[in-house]
Amino acid sequence: MNTAPGGMDDYLKLPPLDIRISNLAQEIAAPAPSNYDKAVAVEQYLLTHFGYTLELPPPPPPPPPRSLPQDPTGQFSVREEEGHCEYFASSMAVMLRSLRIPSRIVTGFRGGEFNDLTASMWCEPASPFVG
């Protein structure tokens, strides 16, 4: 079983999840022997099974009162075929955290330029990967 290094508990917190996300993460990472290999497996799965786009369909209507809130990360991870950096980063972080691999979401700008086209978001798993 993977265990988080001391002081990394905040990087393992998860909201209530669609069970299919953690099941998918387990399936993807099952053959990987280390946390590093598990992180690479999740990253490769996302890169090879999903496309990148900035043109997303409109969101579904809001759920009726007293129903479970909609989960865009869960919807992307198990149903959608395309998304932008926020979907990829959050899906990877949630999958890694469900595998007990600490991770965080980071935002920044490519090339030092400050505009909407160079903005990006990515997932940073905890390092070093041991075990």
PDB file of C-alpha atoms in Angstrom:
ATOM      1  CA  MET A   1       0.000   0.000   0.000  1.00  0.00           C
ATOM      2  CA  ASN A   2       1.205   3.491  -0.827  1.00  0.00           C
ATOM      3  CA  THR A   3       1.680   5.844   2.086  1.00  0.00           C
ATOM      4  CA  ALA A   4       2.150   9.584   1.971  1.00  0.00           C
ATOM      5  CA  PRO A   5       5.322  11.137   3.359  1.00  0.00           C
ATOM      6  CA  GLY A   6       4.869  13.056   6.599  1.00  0.00           C
ATOM      7  CA  GLY A   7       3.112  16.382   6.264  1.00  0.00           C
ATOM      8  CA  MET A   8       1.472  15.513   2.947  1.00  0.00           C
ATOM      9  CA  ASP A   9      -2.046  14.842   4.201  1.00  0.00           C
ATOM     10  CA  ASP A  10      -3.421  18.042   2.648  1.00  0.00           C
ATOM     11  CA  TYR A  11      -2.319  16.717  -0.741  1.00  0.00           C
ATOM     12  CA  LEU A  12      -4.455  13.599  -0.291  1.00  0.00           C
ATOM     13  CA  LYS A  13      -7.784  15.269   0.524  1.00  0.00           C
ATOM     14  CA  LEU A  14     -10.658  14.420  -1.807  1.00  0.00           C
ATOM     15  CA  PRO A  15     -14.268  15.505  -2.119  1.00  0.00           C
ATOM     16  CA  PRO A  16     -16.939  12.800  -2.347  1.00  0.00           C
ATOM     17  CA  LEU A  17     -16.140  10.947  -5.572  1.00  0.00           C
ATOM     18  CA  ASP A  18     -17.909   8.945  -8.206  1.00  0.00           C
ATOM     19  CA  ILE A  19     -16.597   5.442  -7.392  1.00  0.00           C
ATOM     20  CA  ARG A  20     -15.809   4.922 -11.074  1.00  0.00           C
ATOM     21  CA  ILE A  21     -12.921   7.411 -10.811  1.00  0.00           C
ATOM     22  CA  SER A  22     -11.073   5.494  -8.100  1.00  0.00           C
ATOM     23  CA  ASN A  23     -11.880   2.192  -9.825  1.00  0.00           C
ATOM     24  CA  LEU A  24     -10.433   3.527 -13.074  1.00  0.00           C
ATOM     25  CA  ALA A  25      -7.321   4.811 -11.287  1.00  0.00           C
ATOM     26  CA  GLN A  26      -6.818   1.389  -9.664  1.00  0.00           C
ATOM     27  CA  GLU A  27      -7.195  -0.335 -13.036  1.00  0.00           C
ATOM     28  CA  ILE A  28      -4.750   2.029 -14.769  1.00  0.00           C
ATOM     29  CA  ALA A  29      -2.123   1.832 -12.016  1.00  0.00           C
ATOM     30  CA  ALA A  30      -2.448  -1.868 -11.113  1.00  0.00           C
ATOM     31  CA  PRO A  31       0.604  -3.065 -13.069  1.00  0.00           C
ATOM     32  CA  ALA A  32       2.822  -0.200 -11.885  1.00  0.00           C
ATOM     33  CA  PRO A  33       5.282  -1.149  -9.108  1.00  0.00           C
ATOM     34  CA  SER A  34       5.997   2.326  -7.682  1.00  0.00           C
ATOM     35  CA  ASN A  35       4.258   5.637  -7.087  1.00  0.00           C
ATOM     36  CA  TYR A  36       6.314   7.140  -9.893  1.00  0.00           C
ATOM     37  CA  ASP A  37       5.195   4.422 -12.309  1.00  0.00           C
ATOM     38  CA  LYS A  38       1.580   4.825 -11.170  1.00  0.00           C
ATOM     39  CA  ALA A  39       1.724   8.585 -11.823  1.00  0.00           C
ATOM     40  CA  VAL A  40       3.224   8.007 -15.270  1.00  0.00           C
ATOM     41  CA  ALA A  41       0.544   5.402 -16.040  1.00  0.00           C
ATOM     42  CA  VAL A  42      -2.269   7.812 -15.097  1.00  0.00           C
ATOM     43  CA  GLU A  43      -0.672  10.615 -17.117  1.00  0.00           C
ATOM     44  CA  GLN A  44      -0.228   8.378 -20.168  1.00  0.00           C
ATOM     45  CA  TYR A  45      -3.800   7.126 -19.888  1.00  0.00           C
ATOM     46  CA  LEU A  46      -5.145  10.686 -19.925  1.00  0.00           C
ATOM     47  CA  LEU A  47      -2.883  11.697 -22.813  1.00  0.00           C
ATOM     48  CA  THR A  48      -3.853   8.713 -24.964  1.00  0.00           C
ATOM     49  CA  HIS A  49      -7.570   8.425 -24.174  1.00  0.00           C
ATOM     50  CA  PHE A  50      -8.648  12.082 -24.220  1.00  0.00           C
ATOM     51  CA  GLY A  51      -8.257  15.009 -26.587  1.00  0.00           C
ATOM     52  CA  TYR A  52      -7.454  18.603 -25.760  1.00  0.00           C
ATOM     53  CA  THR A  53      -9.915  21.332 -26.695  1.00  0.00           C
ATOM     54  CA  LEU A  54     -10.920  24.781 -25.548  1.00  0.00           C
ATOM     55  CA  GLU A  55     -14.344  24.404 -27.170  1.00  0.00           C
ATOM     56  CA  LEU A  56     -16.458  22.496 -24.683  1.00  0.00           C
ATOM     57  CA  PRO A  57     -20.159  21.778 -25.021  1.00  0.00           C
ATOM     58  CA  PRO A  58     -22.440  23.825 -22.771  1.00  0.00           C
ATOM     59  CA  PRO A  59     -22.751  22.444 -19.247  1.00  0.00           C
ATOM     60  CA  PRO A  60     -25.806  20.340 -18.435  1.00  0.00           C
ATOM     61  CA  PRO A  61     -28.687  22.018 -16.612  1.00  0.00           C
ATOM     62  CA  PRO A  62     -28.314  22.277 -12.836  1.00  0.00           C
ATOM     63  CA  PRO A  63     -29.469  19.269 -10.825  1.00  0.00           C
ATOM     64  CA  PRO A  64     -32.795  19.402  -9.023  1.00  0.00           C
ATOM     65  CA  PRO A  65     -32.745  20.501  -5.382  1.00  0.00           C
ATOM     66  CA  ARG A  66     -31.594  17.888  -2.862  1.00  0.00           C
ATOM     67  CA  SER A  67     -29.738  15.854  -5.463  1.00  0.00           C
ATOM     68  CA  LEU A  68     -26.012  15.244  -5.620  1.00  0.00           C
ATOM     69  CA  PRO A  69     -24.026  18.096  -7.172  1.00  0.00           C
ATOM     70  CA  GLN A  70     -22.619  17.539 -10.631  1.00  0.00           C
ATOM     71  CA  ASP A  71     -18.974  16.561 -10.784  1.00  0.00           C
ATOM     72  CA  PRO A  72     -17.165  17.901 -13.881  1.00  0.00           C
ATOM     73  CA  THR A  73     -13.987  15.975 -13.030  1.00  0.00           C
ATOM     74  CA  GLY A  74     -15.918  12.740 -12.708  1.00  0.00           C
ATOM     75  CA  GLN A  75     -17.805  13.392 -15.908  1.00  0.00           C
ATOM     76  CA  PHE A  76     -14.554  14.034 -17.803  1.00  0.00           C
ATOM     77  CA  SER A  77     -12.743  11.044 -16.286  1.00  0.00           C
ATOM     78  CA  VAL A  78     -15.394   8.473 -17.104  1.00  0.00           C
ATOM     79  CA  ARG A  79     -17.533   9.896 -19.930  1.00  0.00           C
ATOM     80  CA  GLU A  80     -16.054  12.776 -21.911  1.00  0.00           C
ATOM     81  CA  GLU A  81     -13.564  12.494 -24.723  1.00  0.00           C
ATOM     82  CA  GLU A  82     -12.212  16.048 -24.761  1.00  0.00           C
ATOM     83  CA  GLY A  83     -11.359  18.757 -22.283  1.00  0.00           C
ATOM     84  CA  HIS A  84      -8.929  21.533 -21.474  1.00  0.00           C
ATOM     85  CA  CYS A  85      -6.041  21.737 -19.020  1.00  0.00           C
ATOM     86  CA  GLU A  86      -8.296  22.155 -15.981  1.00  0.00           C
ATOM     87  CA  TYR A  87      -9.984  18.830 -16.716  1.00  0.00           C
ATOM     88  CA  PHE A  88      -6.714  16.981 -17.329  1.00  0.00           C
ATOM     89  CA  ALA A  89      -5.000  18.418 -14.226  1.00  0.00           C
ATOM     90  CA  SER A  90      -7.911  17.873 -11.870  1.00  0.00           C
ATOM     91  CA  SER A  91      -8.562  14.360 -13.191  1.00  0.00           C
ATOM     92  CA  MET A  92      -4.939  13.380 -12.705  1.00  0.00           C
ATOM     93  CA  ALA A  93      -4.792  14.879  -9.201  1.00  0.00           C
ATOM     94  CA  VAL A  94      -8.009  13.151  -8.133  1.00  0.00           C
ATOM     95  CA  MET A  95      -6.897   9.795  -9.570  1.00  0.00           C
ATOM     96  CA  LEU A  96      -3.488  10.042  -7.900  1.00  0.00           C
ATOM     97  CA  ARG A  97      -4.990  11.048  -4.576  1.00  0.00           C
ATOM     98  CA  SER A  98      -7.393   8.107  -4.786  1.00  0.00           C
ATOM     99  CA  LEU A  99      -4.245   5.946  -5.106  1.00  0.00           C
ATOM    100  CA  ARG A 100      -2.813   7.639  -1.973  1.00  0.00           C
ATOM    101  CA  ILE A 101      -0.228   9.543  -4.024  1.00  0.00           C
ATOM    102  CA  PRO A 102      -0.078  13.155  -2.830  1.00  0.00           C
ATOM    103  CA  SER A 103      -0.571  15.691  -5.607  1.00  0.00           C
ATOM    104  CA  ARG A 104      -1.490  19.311  -6.193  1.00  0.00           C
ATOM    105  CA  ILE A 105      -2.831  21.517  -8.963  1.00  0.00           C
ATOM    106  CA  VAL A 106      -0.561  24.298 -10.221  1.00  0.00           C
ATOM    107  CA  THR A 107      -1.346  27.202 -12.542  1.00  0.00           C
ATOM    108  CA  GLY A 108       0.958  29.415 -14.519  1.00  0.00           C
ATOM    109  CA  PHE A 109       1.782  31.035 -17.824  1.00  0.00           C
ATOM    110  CA  ARG A 110       3.925  29.634 -20.631  1.00  0.00           C
ATOM    111  CA  GLY A 111       6.893  31.672 -21.737  1.00  0.00           C
ATOM    112  CA  GLY A 112       6.376  34.439 -19.212  1.00  0.00           C
ATOM    113  CA  GLU A 113       3.539  35.920 -21.275  1.00  0.00           C
ATOM    114  CA  PHE A 114       0.421  36.940 -19.389  1.00  0.00           C
ATOM    115  CA  ASN A 115      -2.686  36.259 -21.476  1.00  0.00           C
ATOM    116  CA  ASP A 116      -5.505  33.742 -21.812  1.00  0.00           C
ATOM    117  CA  LEU A 117      -3.710  31.763 -24.534  1.00  0.00           C
ATOM    118  CA  THR A 118      -0.599  31.066 -22.454  1.00  0.00           C
ATOM    119  CA  ALA A 119      -2.383  30.250 -19.201  1.00  0.00           C
ATOM    120  CA  SER A 120      -2.180  26.624 -18.142  1.00  0.00           C
ATOM    121  CA  MET A 121      -2.869  24.252 -15.278  1.00  0.00           C
ATOM    122  CA  TRP A 122      -1.127  20.988 -14.474  1.00  0.00           C
ATOM    123  CA  CYS A 123      -0.848  18.357 -11.784  1.00  0.00           C
ATOM    124  CA  GLU A 124       2.298  17.922  -9.698  1.00  0.00           C
ATOM    125  CA  PRO A 125       2.577  14.592  -7.891  1.00  0.00           C
ATOM    126  CA  ALA A 126       4.646  14.558  -4.724  1.00  0.00           C
ATOM    127  CA  SER A 127       8.284  13.732  -5.205  1.00  0.00           C
ATOM    128  CA  PRO A 128      10.516  11.831  -4.679  1.00  0.00           C
ATOM    129  CA  PHE A 129       8.621   8.695  -5.597  1.00  0.00           C
ATOM    130  CA  VAL A 130       9.638   5.852  -3.369  1.00  0.00           C
ATOM    131  CA  GLY A 131       7.820   2.593  -2.824  1.00  0.00           C
TER     132      GLY A 131
END
